[in-house]
Amino acid sequence: SDIFKMPEGIPLVEGSIISDAISTPYHAVVNRARVKPGENVAIFGCGGVGLSTVQMAAVAGGNVIAVDIFDEKLEYAKKLGAVETLNAKEHEDVAKVIRKMTGGGADVAMEVIGYPPTIEAAYNAVRWGGRVIVVGYTHKDITINAGRMMFREIEMKGSLGCGLQDYPVLLNLIASGKINVKELVTHRYPLEEINEGLAFLDKGDPSLIRSIVIP
């Protein structure tokens, strides 16, 4: 069946973001990255999907390093489980900083923006045998060193959506309180103010994580 019961205690308003905003990070972290307890996980991008990825990786037991260009987003990342944060505007080579922080590179690097330079930075941030997961979408080309992939046995994968078979486990995580859905909804708009909401979204204000329209 394509229909699942909403966990008790989660209002429909906040629960409306579970499909995609929460489920896409679940698939990326659990099925594609296969994050294990104690692994260093660098997450590039702390937008709506990125912050859910931070939270999901932390729940999986990863030591999360969150990367963004807005301090407000990084503060949210800390609340959701990141143990370290990096403002990319303050570092010339973020990948190098991550390699130094982790003693050789992250076990997993996840790009959740869809911007070629950050995909390349994620690739350069992992250790020998590391995994790079591309969650963000871009139609543009990227440039990576193929020799680095071969010699270091780096895995690079894409991640798209989430299968129906994963929803029961995901919903149990939400019902148990391990995944905080309410914290991710920062703005609410009545239907008659939908244009204002879209304008604020287009503005790119860092205080916005997820906005919803309430009929």
Tab-separated table of C-alpha atoms in Angstrom:
chain	number	residue	atom	x	y	z
A	1	SER	CA	0.000	0.000	0.000
A	2	ASP	CA	1.073	3.574	-0.676
A	3	ILE	CA	-0.705	4.877	2.438
A	4	PHE	CA	0.881	4.970	5.898
A	5	LYS	CA	-0.553	6.073	9.228
A	6	MET	CA	0.910	9.262	10.683
A	7	PRO	CA	2.764	8.653	13.980
A	8	GLU	CA	0.866	9.666	17.110
A	9	GLY	CA	1.804	13.105	18.389
A	10	ILE	CA	2.892	14.463	15.008
A	11	PRO	CA	0.382	17.034	13.714
A	12	LEU	CA	-0.532	16.846	10.041
A	13	VAL	CA	1.015	20.283	9.521
A	14	GLU	CA	4.542	19.177	10.463
A	15	GLY	CA	3.969	15.640	9.237
A	16	SER	CA	3.375	16.925	5.727
A	17	ILE	CA	7.133	17.276	5.228
A	18	ILE	CA	7.947	13.627	6.005
A	19	SER	CA	7.635	12.530	2.392
A	20	ASP	CA	10.841	13.696	0.676
A	21	ALA	CA	12.125	16.180	3.263
A	22	ILE	CA	12.697	13.361	5.770
A	23	SER	CA	12.482	10.240	3.632
A	24	THR	CA	15.097	11.303	1.064
A	25	PRO	CA	17.768	11.774	3.778
A	26	TYR	CA	16.777	8.425	5.315
A	27	HIS	CA	17.450	6.595	2.053
A	28	ALA	CA	20.679	8.531	1.482
A	29	VAL	CA	22.078	7.858	4.967
A	30	VAL	CA	20.839	4.319	5.584
A	31	ASN	CA	20.789	2.687	2.158
A	32	ARG	CA	23.316	4.589	0.069
A	33	ALA	CA	25.909	5.842	2.571
A	34	ARG	CA	25.404	2.932	4.994
A	35	VAL	CA	26.538	5.120	7.901
A	36	LYS	CA	27.825	3.115	10.855
A	37	PRO	CA	28.202	4.204	14.499
A	38	GLY	CA	31.421	6.120	15.067
A	39	GLU	CA	32.022	7.043	11.430
A	40	ASN	CA	32.908	10.608	10.500
A	41	VAL	CA	30.239	12.008	8.187
A	42	ALA	CA	30.766	15.347	6.423
A	43	ILE	CA	27.551	16.906	5.145
A	44	PHE	CA	27.820	19.742	2.644
A	45	GLY	CA	24.735	21.948	2.699
A	46	CYS	CA	22.379	22.696	5.587
A	47	GLY	CA	19.182	23.577	3.804
A	48	GLY	CA	15.920	21.717	4.298
A	49	VAL	CA	17.144	18.338	3.050
A	50	GLY	CA	20.676	18.920	4.344
A	51	LEU	CA	19.585	19.486	7.945
A	52	SER	CA	17.417	16.382	7.817
A	53	THR	CA	20.479	14.526	6.548
A	54	VAL	CA	22.479	15.871	9.494
A	55	GLN	CA	19.824	14.616	11.885
A	56	MET	CA	19.538	11.220	10.182
A	57	ALA	CA	23.311	10.668	10.132
A	58	ALA	CA	23.534	11.584	13.822
A	59	VAL	CA	20.744	9.130	14.676
A	60	ALA	CA	22.666	6.459	12.751
A	61	GLY	CA	25.605	7.068	15.103
A	62	GLY	CA	27.768	9.175	12.824
A	63	ASN	CA	30.048	11.962	14.019
A	64	VAL	CA	28.582	14.675	11.832
A	65	ILE	CA	30.583	17.584	10.442
A	66	ALA	CA	28.148	20.099	8.935
A	67	VAL	CA	29.324	22.519	6.240
A	68	ASP	CA	27.470	25.634	5.070
A	69	ILE	CA	28.052	29.335	4.395
A	70	PHE	CA	25.479	30.609	6.910
A	71	ASP	CA	26.106	30.525	10.648
A	72	GLU	CA	22.345	30.368	11.270
A	73	LYS	CA	22.159	27.093	9.352
A	74	LEU	CA	25.148	25.714	11.234
A	75	GLU	CA	23.489	26.527	14.556
A	76	TYR	CA	20.481	24.505	13.448
A	77	ALA	CA	22.845	21.691	12.498
A	78	LYS	CA	24.242	21.628	16.041
A	79	LYS	CA	20.735	21.371	17.475
A	80	LEU	CA	20.061	18.415	15.203
A	81	GLY	CA	23.178	16.461	16.117
A	82	ALA	CA	26.252	17.853	14.352
A	83	VAL	CA	29.375	17.555	16.518
A	84	GLU	CA	31.417	19.958	14.372
A	85	THR	CA	30.500	22.762	11.979
A	86	LEU	CA	32.457	24.592	9.300
A	87	ASN	CA	31.568	27.861	7.626
A	88	ALA	CA	32.932	27.379	4.104
A	89	LYS	CA	33.393	31.134	3.659
A	90	GLU	CA	36.034	31.071	6.389
A	91	HIS	CA	38.203	28.360	4.816
A	92	GLU	CA	39.979	28.385	1.473
A	93	ASP	CA	39.990	24.565	1.253
A	94	VAL	CA	37.207	22.952	3.289
A	95	ALA	CA	38.139	19.443	2.162
A	96	LYS	CA	41.654	19.915	3.524
A	97	VAL	CA	40.256	21.130	6.857
A	98	ILE	CA	38.021	18.061	7.092
A	99	ARG	CA	40.905	15.713	6.296
A	100	LYS	CA	42.917	17.329	9.073
A	101	MET	CA	40.000	17.238	11.545
A	102	THR	CA	39.395	13.544	10.926
A	103	GLY	CA	42.968	12.331	10.672
A	104	GLY	CA	42.906	11.513	6.971
A	105	GLY	CA	39.397	12.185	5.731
A	106	ALA	CA	35.752	11.548	6.464
A	107	ASP	CA	34.394	8.033	6.142
A	108	VAL	CA	31.398	9.493	4.326
A	109	ALA	CA	30.837	12.826	2.576
A	110	MET	CA	27.342	13.793	1.466
A	111	GLU	CA	26.605	16.695	-0.881
A	112	VAL	CA	23.071	18.023	-0.426
A	113	ILE	CA	23.186	21.199	-2.524
A	114	GLY	CA	23.701	20.281	-6.163
A	115	TYR	CA	26.626	22.644	-6.792
A	116	PRO	CA	29.662	21.285	-8.693
A	117	PRO	CA	32.350	22.890	-6.463
A	118	THR	CA	30.806	21.390	-3.316
A	119	ILE	CA	30.440	17.977	-4.954
A	120	GLU	CA	34.134	18.167	-5.790
A	121	ALA	CA	34.953	19.290	-2.239
A	122	ALA	CA	32.988	16.351	-0.828
A	123	TYR	CA	34.940	13.999	-3.080
A	124	ASN	CA	38.233	15.452	-1.868
A	125	ALA	CA	37.190	15.280	1.794
A	126	VAL	CA	36.985	11.486	2.179
A	127	ARG	CA	39.617	9.032	3.386
A	128	TRP	CA	40.942	5.933	1.665
A	129	GLY	CA	37.924	3.717	1.003
A	130	GLY	CA	35.558	6.616	1.723
A	131	ARG	CA	32.037	6.985	0.346
A	132	VAL	CA	30.743	10.067	-1.460
A	133	ILE	CA	26.966	10.399	-1.764
A	134	VAL	CA	25.467	12.965	-4.137
A	135	VAL	CA	21.982	13.944	-2.948
A	136	GLY	CA	21.789	17.438	-4.446
A	137	TYR	CA	20.805	17.801	-8.100
A	138	THR	CA	22.696	19.625	-10.822
A	139	HIS	CA	22.723	19.224	-14.597
A	140	LYS	CA	26.266	20.604	-14.778
A	141	ASP	CA	29.503	18.641	-15.123
A	142	ILE	CA	31.938	18.102	-12.257
A	143	THR	CA	35.699	17.608	-12.362
A	144	ILE	CA	37.304	14.945	-10.179
A	145	ASN	CA	40.646	13.170	-10.172
A	146	ALA	CA	39.992	9.645	-11.469
A	147	GLY	CA	43.347	8.440	-10.161
A	148	ARG	CA	42.343	9.438	-6.647
A	149	MET	CA	39.200	7.332	-6.965
A	150	MET	CA	41.143	4.291	-8.176
A	151	PHE	CA	44.138	4.440	-5.837
A	152	ARG	CA	42.056	5.289	-2.767
A	153	GLU	CA	39.168	2.980	-3.684
A	154	ILE	CA	36.653	5.775	-3.210
A	155	GLU	CA	32.981	4.983	-3.799
A	156	MET	CA	30.807	7.661	-5.389
A	157	LYS	CA	27.042	7.201	-5.545
A	158	GLY	CA	23.900	9.118	-6.304
A	159	SER	CA	20.845	8.999	-4.062
A	160	LEU	CA	17.261	9.640	-5.145
A	161	GLY	CA	14.096	9.676	-3.075
A	162	CYS	CA	13.079	6.792	-0.842
A	163	GLY	CA	11.387	3.445	-1.433
A	164	LEU	CA	7.995	2.611	0.055
A	165	GLN	CA	9.534	-0.309	1.938
A	166	ASP	CA	11.511	2.128	4.102
A	167	TYR	CA	8.571	4.167	5.388
A	168	PRO	CA	7.532	1.862	8.267
A	169	VAL	CA	11.019	2.047	9.815
A	170	LEU	CA	11.240	5.788	9.170
A	171	LEU	CA	7.853	6.434	10.755
A	172	ASN	CA	8.884	4.407	13.808
A	173	LEU	CA	11.962	6.620	14.192
A	174	ILE	CA	9.724	9.682	14.133
A	175	ALA	CA	7.187	8.157	16.529
A	176	SER	CA	9.960	7.278	19.000
A	177	GLY	CA	11.213	10.862	18.993
A	178	LYS	CA	14.593	10.008	17.488
A	179	ILE	CA	13.796	12.166	14.471
A	180	ASN	CA	12.533	15.672	15.239
A	181	VAL	CA	10.108	16.801	12.554
A	182	LYS	CA	8.638	19.847	14.293
A	183	GLU	CA	12.025	21.581	14.610
A	184	LEU	CA	12.372	21.650	10.827
A	185	VAL	CA	9.213	23.671	10.128
A	186	THR	CA	10.236	27.275	10.720
A	187	HIS	CA	7.608	29.208	8.758
A	188	ARG	CA	3.860	28.774	8.285
A	189	TYR	CA	1.606	30.696	5.891
A	190	PRO	CA	-2.181	30.769	5.480
A	191	LEU	CA	-3.304	30.081	1.920
A	192	GLU	CA	-4.047	33.748	1.253
A	193	GLU	CA	-0.383	34.583	1.996
A	194	ILE	CA	1.125	31.940	-0.266
A	195	ASN	CA	2.715	34.562	-2.542
A	196	GLU	CA	4.486	36.138	0.434
A	197	GLY	CA	5.740	32.703	1.413
A	198	LEU	CA	7.075	32.019	-2.069
A	199	ALA	CA	8.764	35.424	-2.155
A	200	PHE	CA	10.460	34.727	1.181
A	201	LEU	CA	11.584	31.324	-0.091
A	202	ASP	CA	13.046	32.928	-3.205
A	203	LYS	CA	14.886	35.443	-1.029
A	204	GLY	CA	17.054	32.676	0.430
A	205	ASP	CA	16.823	33.896	4.018
A	206	PRO	CA	18.988	31.598	6.204
A	207	SER	CA	16.329	31.520	8.924
A	208	LEU	CA	14.097	29.460	6.634
A	209	ILE	CA	14.378	25.687	6.904
A	210	ARG	CA	10.941	24.467	5.818
A	211	SER	CA	7.845	26.547	5.148
A	212	ILE	CA	4.346	25.166	4.774
A	213	VAL	CA	1.050	26.549	3.535
A	214	ILE	CA	-1.988	25.899	5.725
A	215	PRO	CA	-5.322	26.012	3.827
